[in-house]
Coordinates of C-alpha atoms in Angstrom, one line a residue:
X1 CA 75.8 109.7 115.1
X2 CA 74.0 109.0 111.9
X3 CA 70.2 108.8 112.0
X4 CA 70.5 105.5 110.3
X5 CA 72.0 104.1 113.5
X6 CA 68.9 105.1 115.6
X7 CA 68.4 101.4 116.5
X8 CA 70.8 101.2 119.5
X9 CA 70.4 97.5 119.7
X10 CA 71.9 96.9 116.2
X11 CA 75.5 95.9 115.6
X12 CA 76.8 96.2 112.1
X13 CA 79.0 93.6 110.5
X14 CA 81.0 94.5 107.4
X15 CA 82.5 91.7 105.3
X16 CA 85.7 91.8 103.4
X17 CA 86.6 88.9 101.1
X18 CA 90.2 88.8 100.0
X19 CA 91.4 87.7 96.6
X20 CA 91.8 83.9 96.4
X21 CA 91.7 82.5 92.8
X22 CA 90.5 78.9 93.1
X23 CA 90.6 79.2 96.9
X24 CA 87.2 81.0 96.5
X25 CA 86.0 77.5 97.5
X26 CA 87.3 78.3 101.0
X27 CA 85.6 81.7 101.1
X28 CA 82.4 80.0 99.8
X29 CA 82.4 77.5 102.7
X30 CA 82.9 80.4 105.2
X31 CA 80.0 82.3 103.8
X32 CA 77.7 79.3 103.6
X33 CA 78.0 78.7 107.3
X34 CA 78.0 82.4 108.3
X35 CA 74.6 82.9 106.6
X36 CA 73.3 79.6 108.1
X37 CA 74.3 80.7 111.6
X38 CA 72.7 84.2 111.2
X39 CA 69.6 82.6 109.9
X40 CA 69.4 80.0 112.7
X41 CA 69.7 82.8 115.3
X42 CA 67.0 84.8 113.6
X43 CA 64.6 81.8 113.9
X44 CA 65.4 81.2 117.6
X45 CA 65.4 84.7 119.0
X46 CA 62.1 84.2 120.7
X47 CA 63.3 81.2 122.7
X48 CA 64.1 81.7 126.4
X49 CA 67.7 82.5 127.2
X50 CA 68.7 83.5 123.6
X51 CA 70.4 86.9 123.2
X52 CA 68.2 89.4 121.5
X53 CA 70.5 92.1 120.1
X54 CA 70.5 92.5 116.3
X55 CA 73.4 91.9 113.9
X56 CA 73.1 93.3 110.4
X57 CA 75.4 93.2 107.4
X58 CA 75.3 96.6 105.6
X59 CA 78.3 96.1 103.3
X60 CA 80.4 93.4 101.8
X61 CA 83.1 93.7 99.3
X62 CA 86.3 92.2 98.1
X63 CA 88.9 91.5 95.3
X64 CA 89.1 88.9 92.7
X65 CA 87.5 85.7 94.0
X66 CA 86.4 87.7 97.0
X67 CA 84.7 90.3 94.9
X68 CA 83.0 87.6 92.9
X69 CA 81.7 85.9 96.1
X70 CA 80.4 89.2 97.4
X71 CA 78.3 89.6 94.3
X72 CA 77.3 85.9 94.4
X73 CA 76.1 86.3 98.0
X74 CA 73.5 88.9 96.9
X75 CA 71.9 86.2 94.7
X76 CA 71.5 83.8 97.6
X77 CA 69.7 86.1 100.0
X78 CA 66.2 86.0 98.4
X79 CA 66.3 82.4 97.0
X80 CA 65.9 79.0 98.6
X81 CA 69.3 77.9 99.7
X82 CA 70.4 74.6 101.3
X83 CA 73.5 74.6 103.4
X84 CA 75.9 71.7 103.0
X85 CA 77.4 70.6 106.3
X86 CA 78.5 67.1 105.3
X87 CA 79.7 65.6 102.0
X88 CA 77.4 63.3 100.2
X89 CA 78.3 59.6 99.7
X90 CA 79.6 60.5 96.3
X91 CA 82.3 63.0 97.3
X92 CA 82.4 64.6 93.8
X93 CA 78.6 64.9 93.4
X94 CA 77.4 68.3 92.2
X95 CA 75.1 70.5 94.5
X96 CA 73.1 73.0 92.4
X97 CA 70.9 73.5 95.5
X98 CA 73.7 75.5 97.1
X99 CA 75.1 78.4 94.9
X100 CA 78.2 78.8 97.0
X101 CA 79.2 75.2 96.5
X102 CA 77.9 74.9 92.9
X103 CA 79.8 78.0 91.8
X104 CA 83.1 77.5 93.5
X105 CA 83.4 73.7 94.0
X106 CA 81.5 72.3 91.1
X107 CA 82.8 75.1 88.9
X108 CA 82.5 74.1 85.3
X109 CA 81.8 70.3 85.2
X110 CA 84.5 69.2 87.6
X111 CA 88.1 69.9 86.8
X112 CA 88.7 72.9 84.5
X113 CA 92.3 72.7 83.5
X114 CA 91.4 71.0 80.2
X115 CA 89.2 74.0 79.4
X116 CA 92.0 76.4 80.5
X117 CA 94.4 74.7 78.1
X118 CA 92.0 74.7 75.1
X119 CA 93.4 76.6 72.2
X120 CA 90.1 77.7 70.6
X121 CA 90.5 81.2 72.0
X122 CA 93.8 81.8 70.2
X123 CA 93.4 83.4 66.8
X124 CA 95.9 85.1 64.6
X125 CA 96.9 88.4 66.2
X126 CA 94.3 87.9 68.9
X127 CA 96.1 86.3 71.9
X128 CA 94.4 87.7 75.0
X129 CA 95.7 85.6 77.9
X130 CA 98.0 82.7 78.8
X131 CA 95.1 80.5 79.6
X132 CA 91.7 80.1 78.0
X133 CA 89.3 82.2 80.1
X134 CA 86.0 81.1 78.6
X135 CA 85.1 79.1 81.7
X136 CA 85.1 82.3 83.7
X137 CA 82.1 83.6 81.7
X138 CA 80.2 80.4 82.4
X139 CA 80.8 80.7 86.1
X140 CA 80.0 84.4 86.2
X141 CA 76.7 83.9 84.5
X142 CA 75.9 81.3 87.1
X143 CA 76.8 83.8 89.8
X144 CA 74.2 86.3 88.9
X145 CA 71.5 83.9 87.7
X146 CA 68.5 84.1 90.1
X147 CA 65.3 82.2 90.5
X148 CA 63.2 83.0 87.4
X149 CA 60.0 82.0 89.2
X150 CA 59.1 85.0 91.4
X151 CA 56.8 82.8 93.5
X152 CA 60.0 81.5 95.0
X153 CA 61.3 85.0 95.9
X154 CA 61.9 85.3 99.6
X155 CA 62.0 88.5 101.7
X156 CA 65.4 89.9 102.5
X157 CA 66.7 88.2 105.8
X158 CA 66.6 90.3 108.9
X159 CA 70.4 90.0 109.2
X160 CA 70.9 92.0 106.0
X161 CA 70.5 95.8 106.2
X162 CA 68.1 97.1 103.4
X163 CA 70.2 98.9 100.8
X164 CA 73.1 96.4 101.2
X165 CA 76.3 97.8 99.6
X166 CA 78.4 95.5 97.6
X167 CA 81.6 96.3 95.8
X168 CA 84.6 94.7 94.0
X169 CA 88.0 96.2 93.5
X170 CA 89.3 96.7 89.9
X171 CA 92.7 97.6 88.5
X172 CA 91.8 100.2 85.8
X173 CA 94.5 100.2 83.2
X174 CA 93.6 103.6 81.9
X175 CA 93.3 105.1 85.4
X176 CA 91.9 108.4 86.5
X177 CA 94.0 111.6 85.9
X178 CA 94.4 114.2 88.6
X179 CA 96.9 117.1 88.9
X180 CA 98.9 119.0 91.5
X181 CA 99.2 122.7 90.6
X182 CA 102.4 124.7 91.3
X183 CA 102.8 128.5 91.3
X184 CA 100.4 131.3 92.1
X185 CA 98.8 131.6 88.6
X186 CA 99.1 127.8 87.9
X187 CA 99.4 127.7 84.1
X188 CA 99.2 124.4 82.3
X189 CA 103.0 124.1 82.4
X190 CA 103.0 124.1 86.2
X191 CA 100.7 121.2 86.6
X192 CA 102.0 117.9 87.8
X193 CA 100.0 115.1 86.2
X194 CA 99.3 111.9 88.0
X195 CA 96.9 109.0 87.8
X196 CA 95.4 106.4 90.1
X197 CA 94.5 102.9 88.9
X198 CA 92.5 101.5 91.8
X199 CA 88.8 101.4 90.7
X200 CA 85.7 100.0 92.2
X201 CA 82.5 98.4 90.9
X202 CA 79.9 99.5 93.5
X203 CA 76.3 98.3 93.8
X204 CA 73.4 98.8 96.2
X205 CA 70.9 95.9 96.5
X206 CA 67.3 97.1 96.1
X207 CA 63.9 96.1 94.9
X208 CA 62.8 99.7 94.1
X209 CA 63.9 102.2 91.5
X210 CA 66.8 104.4 92.6
X211 CA 67.3 107.6 90.6
X212 CA 70.6 109.5 90.3
X213 CA 74.1 108.5 91.2
X214 CA 73.2 107.7 94.8
X215 CA 76.7 108.3 96.1
X216 CA 78.2 106.2 93.4
X217 CA 76.3 103.0 94.2
X218 CA 74.7 101.4 91.1
X219 CA 71.2 100.1 92.0
X220 CA 71.1 96.3 91.7
X221 CA 67.6 94.9 91.4
X222 CA 67.8 91.1 91.0
X223 CA 64.1 90.6 91.1
X224 CA 63.4 92.8 88.1
X225 CA 66.7 92.1 86.4
X226 CA 68.0 95.7 86.7
X227 CA 71.8 96.0 86.2
X228 CA 72.3 92.3 86.7
X229 CA 74.5 92.1 83.5
X230 CA 76.6 94.9 85.0
X231 CA 77.1 92.9 88.2
X232 CA 78.1 89.9 86.1
X233 CA 80.7 92.0 84.2
X234 CA 82.1 93.4 87.5
X235 CA 82.5 89.8 88.8
X236 CA 84.4 88.9 85.7
X237 CA 86.6 92.0 85.7
X238 CA 87.7 91.7 89.3
X239 CA 88.9 88.2 88.7
X240 CA 90.9 88.9 85.5
X241 CA 94.3 87.6 86.8
X242 CA 96.9 89.6 84.9
X243 CA 98.4 87.7 81.9
X244 CA 97.1 84.4 83.0
X245 CA 93.4 85.3 82.4
X246 CA 91.8 87.7 79.9
X247 CA 91.5 91.4 80.7
X248 CA 87.9 92.7 80.8
X249 CA 85.9 95.7 79.9
X250 CA 83.5 97.2 82.4
X251 CA 80.9 100.0 81.7
X252 CA 78.8 102.2 83.9
X253 CA 77.5 105.7 83.7
X254 CA 80.1 108.4 84.5
X255 CA 77.9 109.8 87.2
X256 CA 78.6 106.7 89.4
X257 CA 82.3 107.1 88.8
X258 CA 82.4 110.8 89.8
X259 CA 80.3 110.3 92.9
X260 CA 82.2 107.2 94.1
X261 CA 83.2 107.4 97.8
X262 CA 86.8 106.5 97.0
X263 CA 87.3 108.3 93.7
X264 CA 85.5 111.7 94.1
X265 CA 88.4 113.4 95.9
X266 CA 90.6 112.7 92.9
X267 CA 88.0 113.6 90.3
X268 CA 86.5 116.7 91.9
X269 CA 88.5 119.0 89.6
X270 CA 88.8 116.6 86.7
X271 CA 85.6 114.6 86.5
X272 CA 85.0 111.8 84.0
X273 CA 83.1 113.1 80.9
X274 CA 79.3 112.6 81.0
X275 CA 77.8 109.5 79.4
X276 CA 78.9 105.9 79.4
X277 CA 82.3 105.2 81.0
X278 CA 84.1 102.1 79.8
X279 CA 87.3 100.8 81.5
X280 CA 89.8 98.1 80.6
X281 CA 90.6 96.1 83.8
X282 CA 92.7 93.3 85.2
X283 CA 92.4 91.6 88.6
X284 CA 91.3 94.0 91.4
X285 CA 93.7 92.2 93.8
X286 CA 96.7 93.5 91.9
X287 CA 96.3 96.9 93.7
X288 CA 94.0 96.1 96.6
X289 CA 93.6 92.4 97.5
X290 CA 92.2 92.9 101.0
X291 CA 90.1 96.1 100.8
X292 CA 89.0 96.0 104.5
X293 CA 89.7 99.7 104.8
X294 CA 87.0 100.3 102.2
X295 CA 84.5 98.2 104.1
X296 CA 85.4 100.3 107.2
X297 CA 84.7 103.5 105.3
X298 CA 81.1 102.4 104.6
X299 CA 80.7 101.5 108.3
X300 CA 82.0 104.9 109.4
X301 CA 79.6 106.6 107.0
X302 CA 76.7 104.5 108.4
X303 CA 77.4 104.8 112.1
X304 CA 79.2 108.1 112.3
X305 CA 81.5 106.4 114.9
X306 CA 85.0 107.8 115.4
X307 CA 88.0 105.6 115.0
X308 CA 88.8 105.5 118.8
X309 CA 85.3 104.3 119.7
X310 CA 85.3 101.9 116.8
X311 CA 88.4 100.1 118.1
X312 CA 87.2 99.8 121.7
X313 CA 85.0 96.8 122.7
X314 CA 83.1 98.9 125.2
X315 CA 81.9 101.4 122.6
X316 CA 82.1 99.8 119.1
X317 CA 78.9 99.5 117.2
X318 CA 80.4 97.8 114.1
X319 CA 83.4 95.8 112.9
X320 CA 85.0 94.3 109.9
X321 CA 85.4 90.5 109.4
X322 CA 87.9 89.6 106.7
X323 CA 87.9 86.2 105.1
X324 CA 91.5 85.6 104.0
X325 CA 92.5 82.3 102.4
X326 CA 96.1 83.6 102.0
X327 CA 97.0 85.5 105.2
X328 CA 99.9 87.8 104.7
X329 CA 103.3 86.7 106.2
X330 CA 106.2 88.7 107.6
X331 CA 108.5 89.4 104.7
X332 CA 111.6 87.2 104.4
X333 CA 115.1 88.7 103.8
X334 CA 115.7 89.0 100.0
X335 CA 118.6 87.6 98.1
X336 CA 121.0 90.5 97.3
X337 CA 122.3 88.7 94.2
X338 CA 122.4 91.3 91.4
X339 CA 121.5 88.9 88.6
X340 CA 119.0 90.3 86.2
X341 CA 116.2 87.7 86.7
X342 CA 116.5 88.0 90.5
X343 CA 116.3 91.8 90.4
X344 CA 113.3 91.7 87.9
X345 CA 111.4 89.4 90.3
X346 CA 112.2 91.5 93.3
X347 CA 111.2 94.7 91.4
X348 CA 107.8 93.3 90.4
X349 CA 107.1 92.1 94.0
X350 CA 108.2 95.5 95.4
X351 CA 105.8 97.3 93.0
X352 CA 102.9 95.1 94.0
X353 CA 103.6 95.3 97.7
X354 CA 103.8 99.1 97.5
X355 CA 100.5 99.3 95.6
X356 CA 98.8 97.2 98.2
X357 CA 100.3 99.1 101.2
X358 CA 97.7 100.4 103.6
X359 CA 97.7 103.0 106.4
X360 CA 96.5 100.3 108.9
X361 CA 98.5 97.1 109.5
X362 CA 96.7 93.9 108.6
X363 CA 98.2 92.3 111.6
X364 CA 95.8 94.4 113.8
X365 CA 93.1 91.9 112.7
X366 CA 94.8 89.3 114.8
X367 CA 94.9 91.4 117.9
X368 CA 92.3 90.6 120.5
X369 CA 92.6 94.1 121.9
X370 CA 91.4 95.7 118.6
X371 CA 87.6 95.5 118.2
X372 CA 87.9 97.1 114.7
X373 CA 88.5 94.0 112.7
X374 CA 88.5 90.2 112.9
X375 CA 90.1 87.6 110.6
X376 CA 88.9 84.2 109.4
X377 CA 91.9 82.3 107.9
X378 CA 92.6 78.6 107.1
X379 CA 93.6 76.4 110.0
X380 CA 93.6 72.6 110.3
X381 CA 95.2 69.9 112.5
X382 CA 97.5 67.2 111.2
X383 CA 99.5 64.4 112.8
X384 CA 103.0 65.5 113.6
X385 CA 106.2 63.4 113.2
X386 CA 105.8 62.1 116.8
X387 CA 102.1 61.5 116.5
X388 CA 101.2 64.8 118.1
X389 CA 98.6 67.1 116.7
X390 CA 100.1 70.0 114.8
X391 CA 98.1 73.1 113.8
X392 CA 98.8 74.1 110.2
X393 CA 97.7 77.6 109.3
X394 CA 97.5 79.9 106.3
X395 CA 97.9 78.9 102.7
X396 CA 99.5 75.5 103.5
X397 CA 96.3 74.6 105.3
X398 CA 94.2 74.7 102.1
X399 CA 94.7 72.4 99.1
X400 CA 93.9 75.3 96.7
X401 CA 96.8 77.3 98.0
X402 CA 99.3 75.7 95.7
X403 CA 100.4 77.3 92.4
X404 CA 99.6 80.8 93.8
X405 CA 96.0 79.9 94.2
X406 CA 95.5 78.2 90.8
X407 CA 96.0 74.7 92.3
X408 CA 92.3 74.2 92.8
X409 CA 91.8 74.2 89.1
X410 CA 93.8 71.0 88.9
X411 CA 91.4 68.7 90.8
X412 CA 87.9 69.0 92.3
X413 CA 89.0 67.2 95.4
X414 CA 91.1 70.2 96.4
X415 CA 88.1 72.5 96.2
X416 CA 85.9 70.0 98.1
X417 CA 88.4 69.9 101.0
X418 CA 88.7 73.7 101.2
X419 CA 84.9 74.3 101.1
X420 CA 84.4 72.1 104.2
X421 CA 87.5 73.6 105.9
X422 CA 86.0 77.0 105.4
X423 CA 82.7 76.0 107.0
X424 CA 84.6 74.3 109.9
X425 CA 86.8 77.3 110.5
X426 CA 83.8 79.7 110.5
X427 CA 82.1 77.5 113.2
X428 CA 85.1 77.7 115.4
X429 CA 85.6 81.4 114.7
X430 CA 82.0 82.3 115.7
X431 CA 82.1 80.1 118.7
X432 CA 85.4 81.1 120.2
X433 CA 86.9 84.2 118.6
X434 CA 84.2 86.5 117.3
X435 CA 83.3 87.6 120.8
X436 CA 83.1 90.6 123.1
X437 CA 85.1 90.3 126.3
X438 CA 83.2 89.9 129.6
X439 CA 84.7 93.1 130.9
X440 CA 83.1 95.1 128.0
X441 CA 79.8 93.2 128.0
X442 CA 78.1 95.4 130.6
X443 CA 79.6 98.6 129.2
X444 CA 78.6 98.2 125.6
X445 CA 74.9 99.2 125.4
X446 CA 74.1 96.9 122.4
X447 CA 75.4 93.7 124.1
X448 CA 74.3 94.7 127.6
X449 CA 70.7 94.8 126.4
X450 CA 71.1 91.8 124.1
X451 CA 72.5 89.6 126.9
X452 CA 70.3 91.0 129.6
X453 CA 68.1 87.9 129.9
X454 CA 70.3 85.5 128.1
X455 CA 71.7 82.2 129.3
X456 CA 75.2 83.5 129.1
X457 CA 76.9 80.1 129.7
X458 CA 75.4 78.7 126.5
X459 CA 77.0 81.4 124.4
X460 CA 80.4 81.7 126.0
X461 CA 83.7 81.2 124.2
X462 CA 85.4 77.9 125.0
X463 CA 88.8 79.7 124.8
X464 CA 88.4 82.7 127.0
X465 CA 85.9 84.9 128.9
X466 CA 84.3 86.3 125.7
X467 CA 80.7 86.1 124.7
X468 CA 79.5 85.4 121.1
X469 CA 78.5 88.3 119.0
X470 CA 76.6 85.9 116.8
X471 CA 75.2 83.3 119.1
X472 CA 75.8 79.7 118.1
X473 CA 73.6 76.8 119.2
X474 CA 75.9 74.1 120.3
X475 CA 73.2 71.5 120.7
X476 CA 72.5 71.5 116.9
X477 CA 76.1 72.3 115.7
X478 CA 78.6 69.6 114.8
X479 CA 82.1 71.2 115.4
X480 CA 84.0 68.2 114.2
X481 CA 85.7 68.4 110.8
X482 CA 83.7 66.2 108.2
X483 CA 85.1 62.7 107.5
X484 CA 86.3 63.3 104.0
X485 CA 87.6 60.2 102.1
X486 CA 89.4 61.1 98.9
X487 CA 90.7 59.0 96.1
X488 CA 94.0 58.5 98.0
X489 CA 92.0 56.9 100.9
X490 CA 92.7 59.7 103.3
X491 CA 91.1 63.0 104.5
X492 CA 93.7 65.1 102.6
X493 CA 93.6 64.9 98.8
X494 CA 96.8 63.4 97.4
X495 CA 97.4 63.0 93.7
X496 CA 99.6 60.7 91.6
X497 CA 102.1 61.8 89.1
X498 CA 99.9 60.5 86.3
X499 CA 97.2 62.9 87.3
X500 CA 99.5 65.8 86.3
X501 CA 101.3 64.0 83.4
X502 CA 97.9 63.7 81.6
X503 CA 98.0 67.4 80.8
X504 CA 101.4 67.3 79.0
X505 CA 99.9 67.0 75.5
X506 CA 97.3 69.8 76.0
X507 CA 100.0 72.0 77.6
X508 CA 102.3 71.5 74.6
X509 CA 99.5 72.4 72.2
X510 CA 98.7 75.6 74.2
X511 CA 102.4 76.7 74.3
X512 CA 102.8 76.0 70.6
X513 CA 99.7 78.0 69.7
X514 CA 100.9 80.9 71.9
X515 CA 104.3 80.9 70.3
X516 CA 102.9 80.9 66.8
X517 CA 100.5 83.7 67.6
X518 CA 103.2 85.8 69.1
X519 CA 105.4 85.3 66.0
X520 CA 103.0 86.8 63.5
X521 CA 104.8 85.4 60.5
X522 CA 103.9 83.6 57.3
X523 CA 105.4 81.1 54.9
X524 CA 108.7 79.5 55.6
X525 CA 109.4 81.7 58.7
X526 CA 106.2 80.5 60.3
X527 CA 107.0 76.9 59.4
X528 CA 110.4 77.2 61.0
X529 CA 108.9 78.6 64.2
X530 CA 106.3 75.8 64.2
X531 CA 109.0 73.2 63.7
X532 CA 111.2 74.7 66.5
X533 CA 108.2 74.9 68.8
X534 CA 107.2 71.3 68.0
X535 CA 110.6 69.8 68.4
X536 CA 112.2 71.9 71.2
X537 CA 110.5 74.9 72.7
X538 CA 107.1 73.6 73.6
X539 CA 108.6 70.4 75.0
X540 CA 111.1 72.3 77.1
X541 CA 108.5 74.8 78.3
X542 CA 105.8 72.2 79.0
X543 CA 108.3 70.0 80.9
X544 CA 109.3 73.0 83.0
X545 CA 105.7 73.9 83.8
X546 CA 104.9 70.3 84.7
X547 CA 108.0 70.2 86.9
X548 CA 106.9 73.4 88.6
X549 CA 103.4 72.0 89.2
X550 CA 104.7 68.8 90.8
X551 CA 107.2 70.7 92.9
X552 CA 104.5 72.9 94.3
X553 CA 102.2 69.9 95.0
X554 CA 105.0 68.2 96.9
X555 CA 105.5 71.3 99.0
X556 CA 101.7 71.2 99.9
X557 CA 101.9 67.4 100.5
X558 CA 99.4 67.0 97.7
X559 CA 101.8 64.7 95.8
X560 CA 104.3 62.2 97.2
X561 CA 107.9 63.2 97.3
X562 CA 109.6 62.5 94.0
X563 CA 112.7 60.4 93.6
X564 CA 114.5 62.9 91.4

């Protein structure tokens, strides 16, 4: 057992935040309530009957929107923060007092699709992405901006382990070379060259100077503005959705790369050259969208606990909670049609699925017999066809789930809904599902001591015989879903066709600018391309895109069924 785990009454909670695109608003809502619940428990531990064990977060990491939110969370910990449990009278009002909400719901002055369709980023020979990505830079700068007035600086909360590890996954397009040698004398001709492209931006939160590579974790000192720009660049790089958003450069000293927990076994015989190491990256979720196994690695290193003990409620001293706006589904049978477009699509999805495959099944997170990992995923109740309440789960439960996660950029109401659903789901999760079974309570030393003088009935799950790992105070917690009233008049945001049609002109302009840029011609040839784009191509393509958007919105019941 690691000496760092000398406090036997401390339980360690590792957080994994999956890729989510605009559904980062859901993850933001989950995190907003999770930190609120931990803070409330810290304040009330001296009250009679309250469990006294300790829960600390030593690591959090993720991909894409999840990686951005992990980095965002570090900037909330030492600053005044106001949780938002209910919507204001003006449903679309901005909330700069809450960085989770302001970053993911307010985004960039409301709806951002206009900015994403702006053509100012397209220059001759300089097309970098299908959509204008400038708004990402605005948001990322907001992510890492901390209170300039140090008199407002707050001590690190007790539920955060000093030296908090934070990471985001990256897809490194250059990759890291390594070789397998064949033959006894192993000359150069008998080397099998390979490369890996999964990369990681890793930070350690600190308020003191850290020298050396420190196991590959870059010191992040928000108070003294040390490596804050690097954290911002990492947040941008992990969210660089391939083709749709601009690829990103990320730089750090080679020593951090060579010492990285997840890279050093590949680089031991072929390390990165000393000095500054710069990589070109796209979205970290392309290769590893749910890096819960990496969170677990940090927990293993911290606790020294073996896998068998880690999976058993009677002996576990840590666990992983994954926030997953898009839970994986059982694969559906493929179409065996041999048409080129069908095979191309299946080939791409097969490559991505293979890259993301893991030695541990994600479905284990749903098993109540496995203490190693827990899952927070979208869930909401709707009225069924017979008036009964139906539980909708997964991506269909969130408004931002449409358009492969880009739907939230269409309308702020989508993000408002998902933020409050995230908070609501986190409340129910902590109350009823993030628990230790009664049968293991007396056997697990951490929780036996923690609940020794507790009023157990107050902190019991309403679903089974489990007891809350993070105690929730029912007398001050409203478990009902907020009464949201959107423009449509209901609690679920529904758009009109005109809300989508308004983007036709901007979409045509964007498509035309892309076509002209791809056809790097001059004179009469460029005029002909322009004329063709103006008359036929951009109209056909923009109509196809608008049709696709509407079709997806209908599937998500965010747009009424169309007549044709």
